Coordinates of C-alpha atoms in Angstrom, one line a residue:
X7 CA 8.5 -17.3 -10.4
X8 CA 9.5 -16.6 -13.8
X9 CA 7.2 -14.0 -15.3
X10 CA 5.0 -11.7 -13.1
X11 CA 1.9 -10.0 -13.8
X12 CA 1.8 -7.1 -11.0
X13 CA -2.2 -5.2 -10.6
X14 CA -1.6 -1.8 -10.1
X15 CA 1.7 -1.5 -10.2
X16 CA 1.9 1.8 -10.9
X17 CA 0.9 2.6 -7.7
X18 CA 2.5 3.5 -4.1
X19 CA 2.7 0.0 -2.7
X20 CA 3.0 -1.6 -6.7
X21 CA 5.8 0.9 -8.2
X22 CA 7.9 0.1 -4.9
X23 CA 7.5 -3.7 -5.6
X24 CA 8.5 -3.5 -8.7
X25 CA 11.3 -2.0 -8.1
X26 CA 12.7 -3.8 -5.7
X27 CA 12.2 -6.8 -7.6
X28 CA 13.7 -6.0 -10.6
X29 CA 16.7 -4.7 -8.4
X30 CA 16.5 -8.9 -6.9
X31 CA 16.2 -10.1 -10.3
X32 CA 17.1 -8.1 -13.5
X33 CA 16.0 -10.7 -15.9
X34 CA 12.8 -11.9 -14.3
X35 CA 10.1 -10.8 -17.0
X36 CA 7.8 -8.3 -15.2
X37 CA 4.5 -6.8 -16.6
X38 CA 2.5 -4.0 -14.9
X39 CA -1.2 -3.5 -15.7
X40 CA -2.8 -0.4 -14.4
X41 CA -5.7 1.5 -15.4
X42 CA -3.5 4.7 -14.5
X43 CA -6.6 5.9 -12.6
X44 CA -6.0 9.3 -10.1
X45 CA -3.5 7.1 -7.7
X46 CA -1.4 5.2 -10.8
X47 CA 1.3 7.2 -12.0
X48 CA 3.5 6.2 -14.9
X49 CA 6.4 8.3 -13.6
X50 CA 6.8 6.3 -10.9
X51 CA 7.9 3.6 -12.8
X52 CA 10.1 6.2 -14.7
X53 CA 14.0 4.6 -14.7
X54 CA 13.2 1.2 -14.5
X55 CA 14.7 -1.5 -17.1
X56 CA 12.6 -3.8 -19.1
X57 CA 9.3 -3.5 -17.4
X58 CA 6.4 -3.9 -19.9
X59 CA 3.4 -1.3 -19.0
X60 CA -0.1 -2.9 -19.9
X61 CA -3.0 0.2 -19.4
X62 CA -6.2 -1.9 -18.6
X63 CA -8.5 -3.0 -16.6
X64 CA -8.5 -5.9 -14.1
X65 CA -12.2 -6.4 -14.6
X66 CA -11.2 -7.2 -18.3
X67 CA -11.3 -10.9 -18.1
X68 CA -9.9 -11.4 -22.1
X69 CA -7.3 -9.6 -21.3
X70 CA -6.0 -10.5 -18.2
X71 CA -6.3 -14.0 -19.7
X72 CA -4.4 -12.9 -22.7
X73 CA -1.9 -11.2 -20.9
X74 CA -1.4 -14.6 -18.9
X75 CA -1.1 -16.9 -22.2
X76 CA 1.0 -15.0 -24.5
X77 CA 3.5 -13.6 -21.6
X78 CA 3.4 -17.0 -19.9
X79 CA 2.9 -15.4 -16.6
X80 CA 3.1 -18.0 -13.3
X81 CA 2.7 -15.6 -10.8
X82 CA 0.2 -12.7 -10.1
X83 CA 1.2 -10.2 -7.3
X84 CA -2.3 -8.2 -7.2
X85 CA -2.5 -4.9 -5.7
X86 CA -4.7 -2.8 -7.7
X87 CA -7.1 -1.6 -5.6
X88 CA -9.4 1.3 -4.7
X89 CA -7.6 2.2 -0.9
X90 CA -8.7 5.6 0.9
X91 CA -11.2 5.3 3.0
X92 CA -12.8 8.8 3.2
X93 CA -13.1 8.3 -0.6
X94 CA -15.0 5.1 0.0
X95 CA -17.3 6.9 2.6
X96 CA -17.8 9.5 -0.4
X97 CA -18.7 6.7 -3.2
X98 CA -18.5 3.5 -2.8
X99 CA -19.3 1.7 -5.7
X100 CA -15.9 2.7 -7.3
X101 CA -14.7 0.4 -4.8
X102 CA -17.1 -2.4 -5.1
X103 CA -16.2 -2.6 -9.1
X104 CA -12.2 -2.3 -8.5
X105 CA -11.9 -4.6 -5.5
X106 CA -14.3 -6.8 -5.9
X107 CA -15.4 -7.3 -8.9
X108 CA -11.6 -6.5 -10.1
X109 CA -10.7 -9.2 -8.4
X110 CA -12.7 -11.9 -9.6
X111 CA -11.9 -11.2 -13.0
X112 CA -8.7 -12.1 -12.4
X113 CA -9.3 -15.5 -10.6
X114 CA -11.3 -16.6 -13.6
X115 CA -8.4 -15.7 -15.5
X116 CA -6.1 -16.8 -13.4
X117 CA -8.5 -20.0 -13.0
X118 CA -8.6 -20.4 -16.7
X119 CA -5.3 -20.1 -17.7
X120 CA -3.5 -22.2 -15.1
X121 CA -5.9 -24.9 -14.4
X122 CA -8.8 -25.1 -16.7
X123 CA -6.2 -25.4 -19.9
X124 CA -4.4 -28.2 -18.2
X125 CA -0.9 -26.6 -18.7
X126 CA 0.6 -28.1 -15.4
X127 CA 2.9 -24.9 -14.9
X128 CA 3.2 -23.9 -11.6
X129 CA 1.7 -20.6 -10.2
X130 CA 0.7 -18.7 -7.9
X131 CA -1.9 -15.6 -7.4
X132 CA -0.7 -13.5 -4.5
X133 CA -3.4 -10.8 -3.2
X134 CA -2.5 -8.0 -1.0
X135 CA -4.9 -7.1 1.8
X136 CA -4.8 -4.6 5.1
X137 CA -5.5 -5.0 8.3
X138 CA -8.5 -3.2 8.4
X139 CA -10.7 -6.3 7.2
X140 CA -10.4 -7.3 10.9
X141 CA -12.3 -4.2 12.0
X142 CA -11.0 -2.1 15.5
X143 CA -9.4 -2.7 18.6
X144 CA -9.9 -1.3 21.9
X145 CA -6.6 -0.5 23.5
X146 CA -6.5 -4.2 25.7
X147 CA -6.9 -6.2 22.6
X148 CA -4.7 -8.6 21.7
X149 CA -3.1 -7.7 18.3
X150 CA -4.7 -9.0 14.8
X151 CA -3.4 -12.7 13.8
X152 CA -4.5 -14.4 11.2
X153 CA -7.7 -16.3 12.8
X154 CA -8.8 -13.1 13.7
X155 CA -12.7 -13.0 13.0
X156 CA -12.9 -10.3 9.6
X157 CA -15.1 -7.5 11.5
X158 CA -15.0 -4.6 8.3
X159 CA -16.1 -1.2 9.1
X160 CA -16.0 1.2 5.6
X161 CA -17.0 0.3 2.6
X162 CA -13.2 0.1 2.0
X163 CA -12.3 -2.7 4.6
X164 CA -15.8 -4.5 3.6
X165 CA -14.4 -4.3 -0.2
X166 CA -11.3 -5.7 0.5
X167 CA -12.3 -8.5 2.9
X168 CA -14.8 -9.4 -0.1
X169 CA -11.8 -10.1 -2.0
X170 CA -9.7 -12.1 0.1
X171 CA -13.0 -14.4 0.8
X172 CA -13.1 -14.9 -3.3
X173 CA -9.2 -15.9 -3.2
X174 CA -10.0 -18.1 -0.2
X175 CA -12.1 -19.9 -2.1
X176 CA -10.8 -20.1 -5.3
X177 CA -7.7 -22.1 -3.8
X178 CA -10.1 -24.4 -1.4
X179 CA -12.6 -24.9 -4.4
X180 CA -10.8 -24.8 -7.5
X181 CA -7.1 -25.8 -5.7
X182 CA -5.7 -22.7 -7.3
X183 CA -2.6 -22.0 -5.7
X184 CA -2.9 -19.0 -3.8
X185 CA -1.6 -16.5 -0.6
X186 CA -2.7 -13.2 1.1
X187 CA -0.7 -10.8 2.9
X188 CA -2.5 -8.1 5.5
X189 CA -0.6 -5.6 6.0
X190 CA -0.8 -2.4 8.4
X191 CA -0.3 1.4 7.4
X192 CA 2.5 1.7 4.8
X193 CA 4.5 5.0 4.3
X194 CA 7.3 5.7 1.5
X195 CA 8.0 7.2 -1.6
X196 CA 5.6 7.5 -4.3
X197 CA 2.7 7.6 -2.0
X198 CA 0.0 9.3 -3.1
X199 CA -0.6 12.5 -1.3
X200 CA -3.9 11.5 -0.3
X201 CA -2.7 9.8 2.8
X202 CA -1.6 10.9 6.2
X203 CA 1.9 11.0 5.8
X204 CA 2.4 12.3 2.8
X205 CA -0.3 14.7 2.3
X206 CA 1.1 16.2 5.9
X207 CA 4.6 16.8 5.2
X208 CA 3.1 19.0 1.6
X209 CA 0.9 21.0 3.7
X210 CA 4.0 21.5 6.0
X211 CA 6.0 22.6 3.4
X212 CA 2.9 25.3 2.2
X213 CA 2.1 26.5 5.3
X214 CA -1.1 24.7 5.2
X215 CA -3.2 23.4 8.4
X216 CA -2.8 19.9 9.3
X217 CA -6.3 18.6 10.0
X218 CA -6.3 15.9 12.7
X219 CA -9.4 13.5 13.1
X220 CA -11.0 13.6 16.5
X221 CA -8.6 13.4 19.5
X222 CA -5.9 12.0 17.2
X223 CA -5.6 9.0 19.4
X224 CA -6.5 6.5 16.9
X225 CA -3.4 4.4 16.9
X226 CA -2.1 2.4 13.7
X227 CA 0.9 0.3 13.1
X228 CA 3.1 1.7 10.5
X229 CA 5.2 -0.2 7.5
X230 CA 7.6 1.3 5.4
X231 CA 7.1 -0.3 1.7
X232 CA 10.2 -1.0 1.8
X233 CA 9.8 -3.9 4.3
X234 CA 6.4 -4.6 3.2
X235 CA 8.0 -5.6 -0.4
X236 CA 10.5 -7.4 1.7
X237 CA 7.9 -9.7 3.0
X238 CA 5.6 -10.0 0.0
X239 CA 9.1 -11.7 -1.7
X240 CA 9.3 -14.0 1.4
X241 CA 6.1 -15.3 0.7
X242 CA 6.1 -15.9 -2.8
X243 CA 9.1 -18.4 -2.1
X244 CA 8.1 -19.8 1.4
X245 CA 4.0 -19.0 1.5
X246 CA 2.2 -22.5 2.0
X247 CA -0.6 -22.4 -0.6
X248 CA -3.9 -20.8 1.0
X249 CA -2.2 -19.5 4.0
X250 CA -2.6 -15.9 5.3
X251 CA -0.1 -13.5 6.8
X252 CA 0.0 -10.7 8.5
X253 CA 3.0 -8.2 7.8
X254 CA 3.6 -5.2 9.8
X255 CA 6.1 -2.4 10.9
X256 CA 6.2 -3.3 14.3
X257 CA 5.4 -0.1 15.5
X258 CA 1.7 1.2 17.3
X259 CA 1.6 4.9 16.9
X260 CA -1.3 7.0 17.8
X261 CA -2.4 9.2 14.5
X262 CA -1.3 12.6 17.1
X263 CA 2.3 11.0 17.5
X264 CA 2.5 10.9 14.1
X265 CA 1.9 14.7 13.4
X266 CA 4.1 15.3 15.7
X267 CA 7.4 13.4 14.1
X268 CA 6.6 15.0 10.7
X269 CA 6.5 18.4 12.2
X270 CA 10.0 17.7 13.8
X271 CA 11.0 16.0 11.0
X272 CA 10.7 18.6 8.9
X273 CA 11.7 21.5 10.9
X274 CA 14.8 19.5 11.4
X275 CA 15.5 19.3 7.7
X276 CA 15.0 23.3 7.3
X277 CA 17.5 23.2 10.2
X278 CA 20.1 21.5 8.3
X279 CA 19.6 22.9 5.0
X280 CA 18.8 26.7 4.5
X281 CA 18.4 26.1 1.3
X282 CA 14.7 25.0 1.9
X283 CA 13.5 28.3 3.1
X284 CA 13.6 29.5 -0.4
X285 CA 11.9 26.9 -1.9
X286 CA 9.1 26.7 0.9
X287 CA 9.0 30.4 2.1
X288 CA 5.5 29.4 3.5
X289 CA 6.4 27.1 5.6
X290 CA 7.0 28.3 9.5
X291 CA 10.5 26.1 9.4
X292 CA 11.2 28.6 6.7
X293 CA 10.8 31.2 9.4
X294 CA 12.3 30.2 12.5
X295 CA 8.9 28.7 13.8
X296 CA 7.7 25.2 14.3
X297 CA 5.5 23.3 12.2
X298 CA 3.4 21.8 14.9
X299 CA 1.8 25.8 14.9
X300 CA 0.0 24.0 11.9
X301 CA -1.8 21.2 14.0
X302 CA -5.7 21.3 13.4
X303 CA -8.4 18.9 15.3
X304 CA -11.0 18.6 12.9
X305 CA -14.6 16.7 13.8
X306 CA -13.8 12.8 13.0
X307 CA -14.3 10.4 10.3
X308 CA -17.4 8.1 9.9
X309 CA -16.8 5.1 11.4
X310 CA -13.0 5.5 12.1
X311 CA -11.5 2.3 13.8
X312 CA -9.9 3.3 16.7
X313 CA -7.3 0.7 16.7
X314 CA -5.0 -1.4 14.4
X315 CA -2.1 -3.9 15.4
X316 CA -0.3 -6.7 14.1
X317 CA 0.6 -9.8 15.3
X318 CA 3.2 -10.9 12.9
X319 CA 4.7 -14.1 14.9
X320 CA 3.2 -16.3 11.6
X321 CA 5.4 -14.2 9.2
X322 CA 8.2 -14.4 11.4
X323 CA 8.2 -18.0 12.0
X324 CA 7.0 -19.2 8.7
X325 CA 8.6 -16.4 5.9
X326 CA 11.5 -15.5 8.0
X327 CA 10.6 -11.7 7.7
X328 CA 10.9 -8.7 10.1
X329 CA 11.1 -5.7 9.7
X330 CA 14.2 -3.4 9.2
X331 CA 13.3 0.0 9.7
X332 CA 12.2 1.9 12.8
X333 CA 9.3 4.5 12.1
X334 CA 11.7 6.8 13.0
X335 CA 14.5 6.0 10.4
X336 CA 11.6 5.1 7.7
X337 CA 10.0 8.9 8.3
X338 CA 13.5 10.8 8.1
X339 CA 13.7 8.5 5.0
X340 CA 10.5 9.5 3.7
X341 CA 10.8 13.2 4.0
X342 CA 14.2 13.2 2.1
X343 CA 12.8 11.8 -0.4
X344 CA 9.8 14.1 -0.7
X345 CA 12.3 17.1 -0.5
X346 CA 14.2 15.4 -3.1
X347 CA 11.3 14.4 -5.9
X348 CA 9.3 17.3 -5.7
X349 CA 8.7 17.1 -9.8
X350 CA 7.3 13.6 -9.2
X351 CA 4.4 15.1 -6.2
X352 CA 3.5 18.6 -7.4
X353 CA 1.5 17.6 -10.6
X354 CA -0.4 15.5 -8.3
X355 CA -1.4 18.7 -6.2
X356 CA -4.4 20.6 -7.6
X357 CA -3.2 23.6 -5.6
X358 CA -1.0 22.9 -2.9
X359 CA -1.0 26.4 -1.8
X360 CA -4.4 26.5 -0.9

């Protein structure tokens, strides 16, 4: 593992890979192509040494294969992809082309470059995937493992289990050397502020209403991407070829619980530093008040699984990885950092005062 071609690293999950692997190895030659679409952000690969940023396309064959020859890349790490659901409900087709068809691209490439030209280097194509290919669980299920029948319920999930069943067979057709991790719910810095966790502690901070799906008992197990990069590491170096693993927080919270340690979270921070009230004067920490006042049930997604958990004895066993943080640790975390890096989230936010 030499040289690295990392797919949408310039995203959450990506930019948080990337730099923890350059941290592991400063002199391991690292190249990020990203499309910089809504969810890649250049900043947040801002302060990072000798990282080469490629803007393009994954469903640009020449160039992936380009990328692969001249950089002599042996390992792809792929996580651009097309991710939030509701946006999937909206359109889908954005996520047919990424995830999909994106990801096929690079197998030929891939394909071409490491086994068609007969260089005999060794390799490896790594693809991140979710847990959500193996559809919902009812609250007696036993957790997802990896022979878990795929069961897809958005045109998200069905996207990305259409991708890992291309890597699949690329390595048990074509003997390309290959591994897929599922992971659960990630949360950290640099996440877009699209998703739950982050999107909830802005509208804390502006006073805005926090709109909760349904009951809010839809429960999820929750990563920090700190751990999750952890693991994706592990199985570059201990992975058996064409082997799945599932990687997880170890933590099932229901979506209500959730709201409610942000909300504490975050009045906790006003708490211990006054200084917040003038920077947030919206927010009801910045007036004595709680931010659970905020809480909204709103009618529920299309098709929402009710259910996610992991089953991560494999990765344990086999990789050698658990994880470190408690949700609880990984949220207080989080929130620091969102108070801290506000100039990296509000040019993200069309209005956040709205």
């Amino acid at each position: 593992m030499d040289n690295l071609l990392i797919t949408g690293g310039a995203g959450f999950i990506g930019s948080n890979f990337v730099r923890y692997l350059r941290e592991k190895s400063p002199d391991r030659g690292i190249i990020v192509l990203d499309l910089l679409t809504y969810a890649g952000n250049r900043t947040s690969l801002n302060g990072i040494d000798n990282v080469e940023l490629v803007v393009g396309d994954i469903r640009d064959t020449d160039l992936v294969r380009e990328l692969l020859t001249r950089r002599k890349i042996d390992t792809i790490v792929h996580f651009a992809a097309e991710s939030h659901v509701d946006r999937s409900i909206e359109g889908p087709d954005a996520f047919i082309d990424t995830n999909i068809i994106g990801t096929h691209s690079l197998l030929k490439a891939a394909k071409a470059e490491w086994l068609d030209a007969g260089t005999g280097r060794p390799h490896r194509f790594h693809n991140i995937s979710t847990d959500e290919v193996f559809g919902s669980l009812e609250p007696d299920e036993p957790a997802f493992s990896e022979t878990t029948p795929y069961a897809p319920n958005s045109p998200y999930s069905a996207s990305k289990a259409s991708a890992d069943h291309l890597v699949r067979a690329y390595h048990h057709t074509f003997g390309l050397v290959t591994t897929t991790t599922n992971c659960s719910n990630n949360y950290g810095p640099y996440q877009f502020p699209e998703k739950l966790i982050p999107l909830f502690i802005i509208r804390a901070l502006h006073g805005q209403k926090l709109p909760i799906y349904g009951d809010g008992m839809n429960v999820r197990d929750w990563l920090h991407v700190a751990d999750h990069c952890r693991a994706i590491e592990a199985c570059l170096h201990h992975g058996l070829p064409g082997e799945t693993y599932n990687v997880g927080g170890g933590e099932e919270l229901p979506n209500i619980k959730v709201v409610d340690e942000i909300c504490a979270a975050v009045d906790a921070a006003f708490a211990s530093d006054p200084r917040l009230a003038d920077r947030f004067p919206a927010a009801p920490a910045a007036q004595g008040r709680s931010s659970s006042e905020l809480k909204s049930y709103v009618t529920d997604r299309k098709g929402h699984d009710r259910r996610y958990a992991i089953d991560e004895r494999k990765a344990r066993a086999e990789l050698n990885y658990a994880p470190e943080r408690d949700f609880a640790q990984g949220l207080r975390e989080t929130i620091a950092w969102y108070l801290a890096n506000e100039g990296w989230w509000q040019p993200l936010m069309s209005n956040p005062a709205d």
